[in-house]
Tab-separated table of C-alpha atoms in Angstrom:
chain	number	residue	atom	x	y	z
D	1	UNK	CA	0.000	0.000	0.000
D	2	UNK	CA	2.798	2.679	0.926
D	3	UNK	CA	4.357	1.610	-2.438
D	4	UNK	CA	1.122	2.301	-4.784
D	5	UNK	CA	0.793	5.779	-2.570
D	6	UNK	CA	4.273	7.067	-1.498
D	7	UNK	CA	2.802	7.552	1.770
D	8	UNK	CA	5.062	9.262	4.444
D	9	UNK	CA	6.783	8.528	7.449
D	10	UNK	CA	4.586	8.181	10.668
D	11	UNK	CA	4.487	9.421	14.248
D	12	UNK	CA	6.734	7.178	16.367
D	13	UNK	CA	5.497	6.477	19.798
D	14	UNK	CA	7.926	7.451	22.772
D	15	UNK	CA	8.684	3.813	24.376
D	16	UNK	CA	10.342	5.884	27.115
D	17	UNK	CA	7.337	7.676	28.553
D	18	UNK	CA	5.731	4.735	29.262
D	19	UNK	CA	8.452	3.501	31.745
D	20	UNK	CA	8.835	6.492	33.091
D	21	UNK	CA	4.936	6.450	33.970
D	22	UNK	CA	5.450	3.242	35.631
D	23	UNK	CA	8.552	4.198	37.549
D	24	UNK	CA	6.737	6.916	39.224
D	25	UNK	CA	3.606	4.540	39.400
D	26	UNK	CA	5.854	1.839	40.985
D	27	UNK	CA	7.185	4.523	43.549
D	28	UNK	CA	3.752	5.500	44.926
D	29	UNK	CA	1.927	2.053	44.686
D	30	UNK	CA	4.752	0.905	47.071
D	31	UNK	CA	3.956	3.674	49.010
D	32	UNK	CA	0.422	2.567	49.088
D	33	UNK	CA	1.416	-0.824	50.425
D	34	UNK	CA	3.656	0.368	52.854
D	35	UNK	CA	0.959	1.828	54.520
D	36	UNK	CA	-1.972	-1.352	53.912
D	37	UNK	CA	0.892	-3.664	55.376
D	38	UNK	CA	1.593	-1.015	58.436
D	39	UNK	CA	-2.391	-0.743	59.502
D	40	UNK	CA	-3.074	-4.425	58.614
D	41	UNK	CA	-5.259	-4.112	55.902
D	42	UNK	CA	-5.775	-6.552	53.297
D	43	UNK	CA	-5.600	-4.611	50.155
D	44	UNK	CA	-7.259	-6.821	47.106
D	45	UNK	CA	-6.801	-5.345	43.354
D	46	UNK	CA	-10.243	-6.447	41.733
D	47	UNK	CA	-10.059	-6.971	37.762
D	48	UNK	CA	-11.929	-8.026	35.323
D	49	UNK	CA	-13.553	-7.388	31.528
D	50	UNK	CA	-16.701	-5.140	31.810
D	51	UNK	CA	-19.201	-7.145	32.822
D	52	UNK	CA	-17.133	-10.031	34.546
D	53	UNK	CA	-19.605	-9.582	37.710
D	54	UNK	CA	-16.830	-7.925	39.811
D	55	UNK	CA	-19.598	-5.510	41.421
D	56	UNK	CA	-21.699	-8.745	41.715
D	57	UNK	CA	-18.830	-10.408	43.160
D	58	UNK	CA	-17.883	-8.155	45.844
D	59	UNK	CA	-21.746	-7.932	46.763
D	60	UNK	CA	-21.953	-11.489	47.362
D	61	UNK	CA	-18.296	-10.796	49.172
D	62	UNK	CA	-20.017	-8.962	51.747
D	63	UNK	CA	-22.438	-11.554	52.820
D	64	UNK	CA	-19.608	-13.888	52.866
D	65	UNK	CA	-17.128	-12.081	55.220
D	66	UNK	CA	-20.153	-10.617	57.071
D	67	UNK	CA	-18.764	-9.626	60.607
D	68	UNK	CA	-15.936	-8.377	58.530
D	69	UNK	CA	-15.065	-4.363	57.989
D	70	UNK	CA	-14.925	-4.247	54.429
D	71	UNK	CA	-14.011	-1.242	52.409
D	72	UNK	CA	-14.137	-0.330	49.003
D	73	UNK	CA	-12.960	1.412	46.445
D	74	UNK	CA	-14.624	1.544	42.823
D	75	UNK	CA	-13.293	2.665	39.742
D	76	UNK	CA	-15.014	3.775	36.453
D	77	UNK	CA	-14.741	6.238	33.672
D	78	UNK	CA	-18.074	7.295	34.507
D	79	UNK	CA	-21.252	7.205	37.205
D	80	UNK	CA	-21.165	5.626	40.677
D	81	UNK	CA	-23.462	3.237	39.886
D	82	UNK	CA	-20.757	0.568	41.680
D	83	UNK	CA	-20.161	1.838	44.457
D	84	UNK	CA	-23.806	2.622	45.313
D	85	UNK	CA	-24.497	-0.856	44.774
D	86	UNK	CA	-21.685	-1.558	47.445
D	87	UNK	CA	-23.290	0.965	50.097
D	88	UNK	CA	-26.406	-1.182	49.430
D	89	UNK	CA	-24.681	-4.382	50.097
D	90	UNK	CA	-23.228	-2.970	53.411
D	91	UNK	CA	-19.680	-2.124	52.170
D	92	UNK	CA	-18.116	1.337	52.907
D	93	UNK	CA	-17.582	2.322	49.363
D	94	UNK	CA	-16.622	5.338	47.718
D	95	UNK	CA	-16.058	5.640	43.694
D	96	UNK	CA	-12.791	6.968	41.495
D	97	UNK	CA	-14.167	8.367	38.287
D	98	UNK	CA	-11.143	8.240	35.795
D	99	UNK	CA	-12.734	10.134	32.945
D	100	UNK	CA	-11.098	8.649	29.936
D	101	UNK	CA	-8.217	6.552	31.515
D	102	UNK	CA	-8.658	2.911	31.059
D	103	UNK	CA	-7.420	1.678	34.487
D	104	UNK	CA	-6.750	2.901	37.991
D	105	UNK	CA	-2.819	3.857	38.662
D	106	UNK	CA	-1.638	4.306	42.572
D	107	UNK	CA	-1.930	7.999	42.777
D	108	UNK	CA	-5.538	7.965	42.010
D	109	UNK	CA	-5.927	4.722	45.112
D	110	UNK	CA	-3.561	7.044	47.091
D	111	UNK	CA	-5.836	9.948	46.605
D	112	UNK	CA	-9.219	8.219	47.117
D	113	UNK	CA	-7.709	6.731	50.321
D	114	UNK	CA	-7.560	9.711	52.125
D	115	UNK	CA	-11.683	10.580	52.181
D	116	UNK	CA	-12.116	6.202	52.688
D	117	UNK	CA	-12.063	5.412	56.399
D	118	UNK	CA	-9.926	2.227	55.164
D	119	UNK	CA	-7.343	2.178	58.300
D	120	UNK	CA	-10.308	0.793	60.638
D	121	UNK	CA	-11.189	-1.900	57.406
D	122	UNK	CA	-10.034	-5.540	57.402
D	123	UNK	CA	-10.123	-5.690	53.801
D	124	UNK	CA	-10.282	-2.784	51.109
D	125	UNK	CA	-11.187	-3.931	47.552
D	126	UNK	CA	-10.158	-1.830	44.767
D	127	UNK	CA	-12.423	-2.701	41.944
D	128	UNK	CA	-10.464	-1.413	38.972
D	129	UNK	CA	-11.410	-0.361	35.629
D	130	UNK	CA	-13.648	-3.027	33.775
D	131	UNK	CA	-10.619	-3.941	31.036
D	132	UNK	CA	-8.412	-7.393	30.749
D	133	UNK	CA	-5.196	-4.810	29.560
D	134	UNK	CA	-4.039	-2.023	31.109
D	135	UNK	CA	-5.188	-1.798	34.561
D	136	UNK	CA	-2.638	-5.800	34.796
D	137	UNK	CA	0.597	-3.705	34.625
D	138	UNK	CA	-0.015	-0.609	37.259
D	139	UNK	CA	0.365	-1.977	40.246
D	140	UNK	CA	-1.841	-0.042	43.531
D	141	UNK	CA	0.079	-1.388	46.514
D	142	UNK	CA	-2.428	-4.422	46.561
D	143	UNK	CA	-1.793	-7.468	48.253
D	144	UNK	CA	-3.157	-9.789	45.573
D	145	UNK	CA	-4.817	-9.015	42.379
D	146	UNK	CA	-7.759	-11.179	41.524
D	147	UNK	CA	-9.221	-11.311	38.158
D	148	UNK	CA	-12.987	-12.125	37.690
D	149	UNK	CA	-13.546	-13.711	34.418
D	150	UNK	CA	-17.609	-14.908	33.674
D	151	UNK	CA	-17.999	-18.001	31.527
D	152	UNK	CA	-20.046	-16.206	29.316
D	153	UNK	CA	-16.699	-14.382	27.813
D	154	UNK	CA	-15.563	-17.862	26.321
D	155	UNK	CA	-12.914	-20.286	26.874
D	156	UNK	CA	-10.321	-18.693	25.449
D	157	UNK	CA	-9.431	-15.143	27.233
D	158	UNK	CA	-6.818	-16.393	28.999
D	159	UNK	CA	-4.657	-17.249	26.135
D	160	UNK	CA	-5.296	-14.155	24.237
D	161	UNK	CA	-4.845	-11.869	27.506
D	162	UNK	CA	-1.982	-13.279	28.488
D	163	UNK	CA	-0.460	-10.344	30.590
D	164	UNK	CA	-3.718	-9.624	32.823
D	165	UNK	CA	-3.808	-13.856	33.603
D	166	UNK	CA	-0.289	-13.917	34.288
D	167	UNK	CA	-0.170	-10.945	36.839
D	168	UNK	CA	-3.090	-12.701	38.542
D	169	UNK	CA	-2.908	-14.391	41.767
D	170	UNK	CA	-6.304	-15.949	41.996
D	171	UNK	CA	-8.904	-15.934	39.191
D	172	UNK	CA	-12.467	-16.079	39.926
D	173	UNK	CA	-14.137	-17.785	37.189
D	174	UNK	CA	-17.875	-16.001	37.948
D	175	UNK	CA	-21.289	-17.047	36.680
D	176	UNK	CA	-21.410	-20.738	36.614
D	177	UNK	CA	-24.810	-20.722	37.291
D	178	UNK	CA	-25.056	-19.873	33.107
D	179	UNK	CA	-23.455	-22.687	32.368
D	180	UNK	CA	-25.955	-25.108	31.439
D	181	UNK	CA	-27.072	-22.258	29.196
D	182	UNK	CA	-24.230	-22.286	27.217
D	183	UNK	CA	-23.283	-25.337	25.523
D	184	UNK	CA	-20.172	-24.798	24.007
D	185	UNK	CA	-18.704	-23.414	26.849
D	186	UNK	CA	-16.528	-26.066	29.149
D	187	UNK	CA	-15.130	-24.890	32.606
D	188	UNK	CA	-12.298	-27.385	32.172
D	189	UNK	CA	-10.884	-25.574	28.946
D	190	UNK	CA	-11.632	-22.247	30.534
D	191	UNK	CA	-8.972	-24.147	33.451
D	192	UNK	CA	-6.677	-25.643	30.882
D	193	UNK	CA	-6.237	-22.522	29.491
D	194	UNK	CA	-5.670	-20.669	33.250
D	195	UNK	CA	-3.017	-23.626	33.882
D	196	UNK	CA	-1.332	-22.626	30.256
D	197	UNK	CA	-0.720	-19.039	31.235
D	198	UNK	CA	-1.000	-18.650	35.349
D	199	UNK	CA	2.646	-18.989	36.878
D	200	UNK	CA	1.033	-19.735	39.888
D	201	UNK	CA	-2.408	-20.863	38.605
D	202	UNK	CA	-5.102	-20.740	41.155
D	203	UNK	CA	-8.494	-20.366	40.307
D	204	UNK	CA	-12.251	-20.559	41.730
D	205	UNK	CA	-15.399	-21.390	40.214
D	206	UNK	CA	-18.064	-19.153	41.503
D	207	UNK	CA	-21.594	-17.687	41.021
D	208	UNK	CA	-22.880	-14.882	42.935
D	209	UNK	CA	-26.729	-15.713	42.180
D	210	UNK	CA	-26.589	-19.027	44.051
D	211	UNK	CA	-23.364	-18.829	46.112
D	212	UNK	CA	-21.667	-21.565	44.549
D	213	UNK	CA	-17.794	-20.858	45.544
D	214	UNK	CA	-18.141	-18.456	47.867
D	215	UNK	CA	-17.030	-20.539	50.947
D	216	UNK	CA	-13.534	-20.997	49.359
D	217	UNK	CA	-13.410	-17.707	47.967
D	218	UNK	CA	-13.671	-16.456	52.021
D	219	UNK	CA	-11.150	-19.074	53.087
D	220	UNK	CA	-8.388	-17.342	50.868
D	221	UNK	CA	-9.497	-14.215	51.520
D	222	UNK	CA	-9.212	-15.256	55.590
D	223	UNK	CA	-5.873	-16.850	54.364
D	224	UNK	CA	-4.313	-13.723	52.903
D	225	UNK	CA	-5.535	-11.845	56.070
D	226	UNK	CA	-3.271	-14.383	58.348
D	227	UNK	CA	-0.615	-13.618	56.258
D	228	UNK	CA	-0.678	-9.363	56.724
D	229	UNK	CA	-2.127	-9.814	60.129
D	230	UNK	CA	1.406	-12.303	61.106
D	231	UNK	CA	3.720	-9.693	59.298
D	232	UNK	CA	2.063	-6.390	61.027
P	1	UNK	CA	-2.216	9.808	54.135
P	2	UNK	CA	0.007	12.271	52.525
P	3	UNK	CA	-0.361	14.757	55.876
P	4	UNK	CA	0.665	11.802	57.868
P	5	UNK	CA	3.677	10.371	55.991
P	6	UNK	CA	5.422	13.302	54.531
P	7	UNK	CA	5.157	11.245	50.829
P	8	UNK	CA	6.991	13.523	48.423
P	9	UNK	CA	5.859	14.618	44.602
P	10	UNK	CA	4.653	11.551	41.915
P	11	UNK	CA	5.024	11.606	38.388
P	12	UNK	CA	3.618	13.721	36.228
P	13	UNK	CA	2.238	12.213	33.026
P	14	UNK	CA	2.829	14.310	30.068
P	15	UNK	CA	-0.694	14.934	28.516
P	16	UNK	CA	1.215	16.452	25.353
P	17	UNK	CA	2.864	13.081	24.182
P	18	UNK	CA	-1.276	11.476	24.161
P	19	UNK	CA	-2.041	14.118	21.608
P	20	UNK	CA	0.466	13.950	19.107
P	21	UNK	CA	0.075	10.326	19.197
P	22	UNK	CA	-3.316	10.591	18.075
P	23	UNK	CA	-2.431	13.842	15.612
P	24	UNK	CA	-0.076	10.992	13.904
P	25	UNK	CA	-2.554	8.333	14.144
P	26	UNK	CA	-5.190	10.402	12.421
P	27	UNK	CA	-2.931	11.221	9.171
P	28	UNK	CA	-2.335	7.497	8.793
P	29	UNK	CA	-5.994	6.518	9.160
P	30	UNK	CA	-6.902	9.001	6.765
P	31	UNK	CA	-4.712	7.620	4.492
P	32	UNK	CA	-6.148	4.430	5.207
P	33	UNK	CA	-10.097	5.872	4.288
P	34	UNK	CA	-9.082	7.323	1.427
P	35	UNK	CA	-7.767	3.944	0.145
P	36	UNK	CA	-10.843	2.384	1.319
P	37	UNK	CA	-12.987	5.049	-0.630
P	38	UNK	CA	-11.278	4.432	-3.397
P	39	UNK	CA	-11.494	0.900	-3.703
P	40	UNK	CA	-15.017	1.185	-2.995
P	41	UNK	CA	-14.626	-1.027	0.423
P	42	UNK	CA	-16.458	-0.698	3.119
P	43	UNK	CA	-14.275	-0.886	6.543
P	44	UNK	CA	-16.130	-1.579	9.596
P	45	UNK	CA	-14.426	-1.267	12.634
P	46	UNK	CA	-15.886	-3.755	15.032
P	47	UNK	CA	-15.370	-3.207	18.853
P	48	UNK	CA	-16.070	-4.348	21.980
P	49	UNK	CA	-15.402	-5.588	25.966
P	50	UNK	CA	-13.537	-8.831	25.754
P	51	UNK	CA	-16.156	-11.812	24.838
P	52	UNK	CA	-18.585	-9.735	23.711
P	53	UNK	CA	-19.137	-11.676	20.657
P	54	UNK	CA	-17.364	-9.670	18.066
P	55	UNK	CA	-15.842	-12.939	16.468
P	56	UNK	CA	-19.075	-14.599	16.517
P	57	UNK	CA	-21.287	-12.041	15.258
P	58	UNK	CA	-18.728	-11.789	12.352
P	59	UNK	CA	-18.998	-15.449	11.700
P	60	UNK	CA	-22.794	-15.334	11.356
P	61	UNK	CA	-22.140	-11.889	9.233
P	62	UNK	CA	-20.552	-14.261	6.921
P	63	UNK	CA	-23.775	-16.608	6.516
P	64	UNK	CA	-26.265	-13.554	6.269
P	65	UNK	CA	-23.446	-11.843	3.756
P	66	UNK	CA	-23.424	-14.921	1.559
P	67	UNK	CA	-22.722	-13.670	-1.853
P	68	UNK	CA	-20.201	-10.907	-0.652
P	69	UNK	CA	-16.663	-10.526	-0.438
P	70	UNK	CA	-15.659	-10.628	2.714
P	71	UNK	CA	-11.774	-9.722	4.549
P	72	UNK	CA	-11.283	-9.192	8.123
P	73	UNK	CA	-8.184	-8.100	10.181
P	74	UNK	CA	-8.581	-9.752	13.616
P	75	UNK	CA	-6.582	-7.782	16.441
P	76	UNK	CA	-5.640	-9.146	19.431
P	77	UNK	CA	-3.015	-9.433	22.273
P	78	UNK	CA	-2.001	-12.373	21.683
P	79	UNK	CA	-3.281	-15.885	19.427
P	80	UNK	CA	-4.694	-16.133	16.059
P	81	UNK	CA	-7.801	-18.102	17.688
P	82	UNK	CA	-10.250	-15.381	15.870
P	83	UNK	CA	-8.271	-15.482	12.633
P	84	UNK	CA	-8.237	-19.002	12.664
P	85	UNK	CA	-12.461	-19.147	13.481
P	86	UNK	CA	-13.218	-16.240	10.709
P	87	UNK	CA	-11.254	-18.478	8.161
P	88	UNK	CA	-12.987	-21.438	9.146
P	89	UNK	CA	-16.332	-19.428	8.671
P	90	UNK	CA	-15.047	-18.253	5.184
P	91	UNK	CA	-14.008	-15.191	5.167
P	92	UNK	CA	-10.495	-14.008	4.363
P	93	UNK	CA	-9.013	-13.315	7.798
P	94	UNK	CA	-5.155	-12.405	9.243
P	95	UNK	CA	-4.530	-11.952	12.426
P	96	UNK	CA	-3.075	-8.909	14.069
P	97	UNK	CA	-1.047	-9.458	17.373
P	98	UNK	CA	-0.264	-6.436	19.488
P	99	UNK	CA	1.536	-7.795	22.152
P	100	UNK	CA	0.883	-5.712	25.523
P	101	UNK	CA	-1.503	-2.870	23.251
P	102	UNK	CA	-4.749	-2.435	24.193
P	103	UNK	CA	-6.080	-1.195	21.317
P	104	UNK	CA	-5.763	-1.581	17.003
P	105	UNK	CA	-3.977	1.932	15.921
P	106	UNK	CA	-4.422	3.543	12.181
P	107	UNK	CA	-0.591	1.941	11.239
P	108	UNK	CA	-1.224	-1.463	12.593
P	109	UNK	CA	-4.079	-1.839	10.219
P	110	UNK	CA	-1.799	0.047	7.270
P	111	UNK	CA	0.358	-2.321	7.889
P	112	UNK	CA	-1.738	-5.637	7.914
P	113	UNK	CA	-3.215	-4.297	4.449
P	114	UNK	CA	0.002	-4.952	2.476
P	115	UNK	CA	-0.607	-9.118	3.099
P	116	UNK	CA	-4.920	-8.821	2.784
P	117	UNK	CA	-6.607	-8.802	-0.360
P	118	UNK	CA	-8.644	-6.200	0.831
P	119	UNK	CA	-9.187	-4.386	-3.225
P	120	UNK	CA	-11.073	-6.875	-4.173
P	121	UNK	CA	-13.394	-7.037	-0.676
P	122	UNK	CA	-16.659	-5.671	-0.409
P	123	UNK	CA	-16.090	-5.398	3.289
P	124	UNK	CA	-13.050	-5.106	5.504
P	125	UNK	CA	-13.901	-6.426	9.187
P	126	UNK	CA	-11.227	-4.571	11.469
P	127	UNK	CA	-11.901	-6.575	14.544
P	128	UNK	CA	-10.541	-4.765	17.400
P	129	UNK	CA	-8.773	-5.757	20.472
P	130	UNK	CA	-11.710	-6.701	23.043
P	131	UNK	CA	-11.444	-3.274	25.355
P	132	UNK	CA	-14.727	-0.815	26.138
P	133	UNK	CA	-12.035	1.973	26.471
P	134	UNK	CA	-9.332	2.772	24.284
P	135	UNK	CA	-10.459	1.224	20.887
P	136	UNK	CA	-12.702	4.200	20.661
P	137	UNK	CA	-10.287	7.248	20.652
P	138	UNK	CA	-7.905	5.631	17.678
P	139	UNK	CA	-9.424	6.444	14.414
P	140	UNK	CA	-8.499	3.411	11.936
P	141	UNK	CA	-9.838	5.179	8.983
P	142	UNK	CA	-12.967	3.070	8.714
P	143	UNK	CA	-16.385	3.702	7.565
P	144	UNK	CA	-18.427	3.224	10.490
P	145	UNK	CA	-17.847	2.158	13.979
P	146	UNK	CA	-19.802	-1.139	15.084
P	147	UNK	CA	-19.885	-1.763	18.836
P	148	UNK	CA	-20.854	-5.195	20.232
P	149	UNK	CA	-22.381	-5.373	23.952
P	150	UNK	CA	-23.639	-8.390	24.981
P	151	UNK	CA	-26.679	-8.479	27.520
P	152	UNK	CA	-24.447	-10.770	29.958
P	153	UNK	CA	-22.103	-7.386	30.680
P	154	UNK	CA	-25.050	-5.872	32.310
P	155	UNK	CA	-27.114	-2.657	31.800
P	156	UNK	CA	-24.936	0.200	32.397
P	157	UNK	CA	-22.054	-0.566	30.135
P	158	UNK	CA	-23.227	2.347	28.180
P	159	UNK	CA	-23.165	4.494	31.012
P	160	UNK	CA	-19.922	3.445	32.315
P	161	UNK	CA	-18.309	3.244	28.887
P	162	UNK	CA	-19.922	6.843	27.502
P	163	UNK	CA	-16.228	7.316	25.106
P	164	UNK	CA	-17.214	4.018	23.345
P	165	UNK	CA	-20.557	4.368	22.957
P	166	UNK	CA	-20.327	8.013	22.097
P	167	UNK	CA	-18.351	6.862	18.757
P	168	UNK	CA	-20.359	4.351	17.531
P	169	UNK	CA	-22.150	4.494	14.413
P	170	UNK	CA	-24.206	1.379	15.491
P	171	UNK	CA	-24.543	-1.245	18.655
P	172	UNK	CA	-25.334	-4.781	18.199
P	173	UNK	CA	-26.380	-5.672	21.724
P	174	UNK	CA	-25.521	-9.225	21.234
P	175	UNK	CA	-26.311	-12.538	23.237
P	176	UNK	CA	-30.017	-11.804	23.552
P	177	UNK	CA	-30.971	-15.894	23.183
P	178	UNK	CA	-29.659	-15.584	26.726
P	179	UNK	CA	-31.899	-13.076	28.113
P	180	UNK	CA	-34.806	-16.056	29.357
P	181	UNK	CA	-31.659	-16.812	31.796
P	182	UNK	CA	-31.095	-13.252	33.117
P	183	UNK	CA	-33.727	-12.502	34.809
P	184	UNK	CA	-32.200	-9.231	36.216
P	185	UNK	CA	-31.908	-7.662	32.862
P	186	UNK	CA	-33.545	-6.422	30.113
P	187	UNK	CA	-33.323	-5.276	26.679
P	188	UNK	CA	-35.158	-1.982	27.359
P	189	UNK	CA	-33.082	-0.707	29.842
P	190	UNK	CA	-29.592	-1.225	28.000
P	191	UNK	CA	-31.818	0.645	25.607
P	192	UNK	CA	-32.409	3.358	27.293
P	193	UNK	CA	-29.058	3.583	28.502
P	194	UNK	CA	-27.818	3.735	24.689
P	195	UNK	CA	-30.104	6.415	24.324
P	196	UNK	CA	-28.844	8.415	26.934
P	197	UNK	CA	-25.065	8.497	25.877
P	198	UNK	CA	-25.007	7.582	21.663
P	199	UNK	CA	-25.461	11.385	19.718
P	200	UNK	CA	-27.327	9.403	17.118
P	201	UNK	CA	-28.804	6.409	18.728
P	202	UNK	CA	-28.874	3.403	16.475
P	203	UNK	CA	-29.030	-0.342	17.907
P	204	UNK	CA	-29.977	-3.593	16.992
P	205	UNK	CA	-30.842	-6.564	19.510
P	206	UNK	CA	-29.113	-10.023	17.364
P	207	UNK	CA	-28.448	-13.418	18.510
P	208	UNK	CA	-25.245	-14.977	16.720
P	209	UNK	CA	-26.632	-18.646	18.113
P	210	UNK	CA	-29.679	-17.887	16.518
P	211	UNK	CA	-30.123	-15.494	14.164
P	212	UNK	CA	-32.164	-13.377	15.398
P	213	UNK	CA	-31.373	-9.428	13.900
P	214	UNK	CA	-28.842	-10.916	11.181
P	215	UNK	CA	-31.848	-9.609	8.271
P	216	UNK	CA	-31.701	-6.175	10.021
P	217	UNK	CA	-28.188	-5.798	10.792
P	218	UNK	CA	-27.198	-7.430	6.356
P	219	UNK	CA	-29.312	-4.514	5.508
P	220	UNK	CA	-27.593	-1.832	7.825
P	221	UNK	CA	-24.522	-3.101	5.902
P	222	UNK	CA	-26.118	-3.157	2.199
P	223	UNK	CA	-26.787	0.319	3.320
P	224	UNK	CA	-23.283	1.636	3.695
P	225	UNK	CA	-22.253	-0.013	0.631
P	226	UNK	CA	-24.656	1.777	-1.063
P	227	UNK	CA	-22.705	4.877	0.673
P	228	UNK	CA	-19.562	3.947	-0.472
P	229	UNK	CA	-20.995	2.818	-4.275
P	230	UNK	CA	-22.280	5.921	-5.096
P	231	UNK	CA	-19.432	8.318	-3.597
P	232	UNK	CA	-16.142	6.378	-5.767
């Protein structure tokens, strides 16, 4: 095509900037987690596609841990519609609207932080952007990142979002209630593909409409909160 | 937290560097149009969250197209998988791998043109990385934008997404031979919702499974041919 046209040269894209973001990213999310490990606060980075029932998720997270002081933090480019849900679940949430950036970075958790009342909290969930990209490689000072990914996005999302599965420490494969509805959708190639990309791979089968999965999903979550609790 | 720590300055990210990004991808994808135009193709760029159905409601495109020349660029992170499917539906497919991008830009599809026979199409499929974010702000130089949503992301994708759904041309709100199992949602309200944020609202309810919408959404396409027919 350039041949037939004698098109021109094109804009090159600065490779730099984008580690220099991260440096400074890198800087403050460890500042972030300096400060979840020093109060004892299990800090959980939520991910997930739009519509992987992460809202859902933490919802049915709140019946699960109930007795627990769960705070939250939700982020979209637009409304609060998640983090109202969350106040109606019984979770002390407050929203980050990001306007046109596709993920949350650590200055924006860092910011929110200081009107959330997440020092008294046992855990604080940072639902991030809905997106399987860019919100995998800015790390918020979390303790874990979990990645909710519904049946209903196919089998095959791990393989072709490689660096979002392999930054995950726990995947939460949501609405399995759906799947006799979907017939050409098998939960063991959904986990063969987890197992092909996961360095670590752990993964839970859950639904949020009937509960199935949420007993082991609070067992890790009680799991991770020995760990801070035993380092603090 | 910052009172009580003494953290020091962050990063600044340079908003400059965005813009002339986009000022460079926007000469390339108007070279790219102008091709198109003159070759009397029609280029659709398809987008959409991650298993939205882009893939499949190109594969059924291809049985309610029958007749038509048909290439598609399929774009994602990493895998052929959609190339390999839109091949085994018919159509003339090559993959596009972006490694850690999020999104298809204007040279990435310039590029991928040199190896397609897309002269002799009567439509180019550009199907995007699966992201309800940045897909929307890179111009590729196509005709129309397509957006997929299925009704398993929820109700207030458009709400949450309003950058995506501002740009598109048309939304196939996809998956609807699942709605009898989703009790909690319904086609009017995603409605709505499109009507809220799209300038020109234009949206078609379609089933890939089983056909339903595939004679509305052929013609939508027969339309824009027409366009393009008439203006080379």
């Amino acid at each position: 095509m350039c041949n037939s046209c004698g098109c021109g040269d094109h804009e090159l894209v600065p490779v730099d900037v984008h580690e220099r973001i991260l440096a400074g990213n890198d800087k403050t999310a460890a500042h972030n987690r300096a400060h979840f490990g020093a109060a004892g606060v299990v800090a959980i980075n939520l991910m997930g596609a739009p519509g992987a029932g992460k809202t859902a998720v933490l919802e049915a997270t709140a019946r699960a841990l109930a007795g627990c002081r769960i705070v939250a933090l939700a982020g979209d480019l637009a409304t609060d519609n998640d983090a109202v849900r969350l106040r109606a679940a019984g979770i002390t949430a407050s929203a980050i609207t990001t306007g046109s950036a596709c993920h949350l970075d650590a200055q924006m958790v860092h910011k929110a932080l200081h009107d959330a009342p997440w020092r008294a909290a046992d855990y604080l969930f940072i639902e991030n952007v809905g997106n399987l990209v860019c919100p995998a490689i800015y790390d918020l000072g979390q303790a874990a990142n979990v990645v909710a990914l519904s049946v209903t996005e196919g089998e095959d999302k791990p393989l072709k979002y490689p660096v979002m599965f392999r930054a995950a420490d726990l995947v939460l494969i949501t609405k399995v209630d759906l799947l006799p509805h979907l017939p050409d959708i098998s939960l063991d190639r959904i986990a063969h593909n987890l197992t092909r990309v996961m360095p670590r791979p752990q993964f839970l089968p859950v639904s949020s409409t009937d509960g199935r999965g949420l007993d082991a999903w609070r067992t890790w979550l009680e799991a991770k909160r020995t760990l801070v609790s035993s380092a603090t």
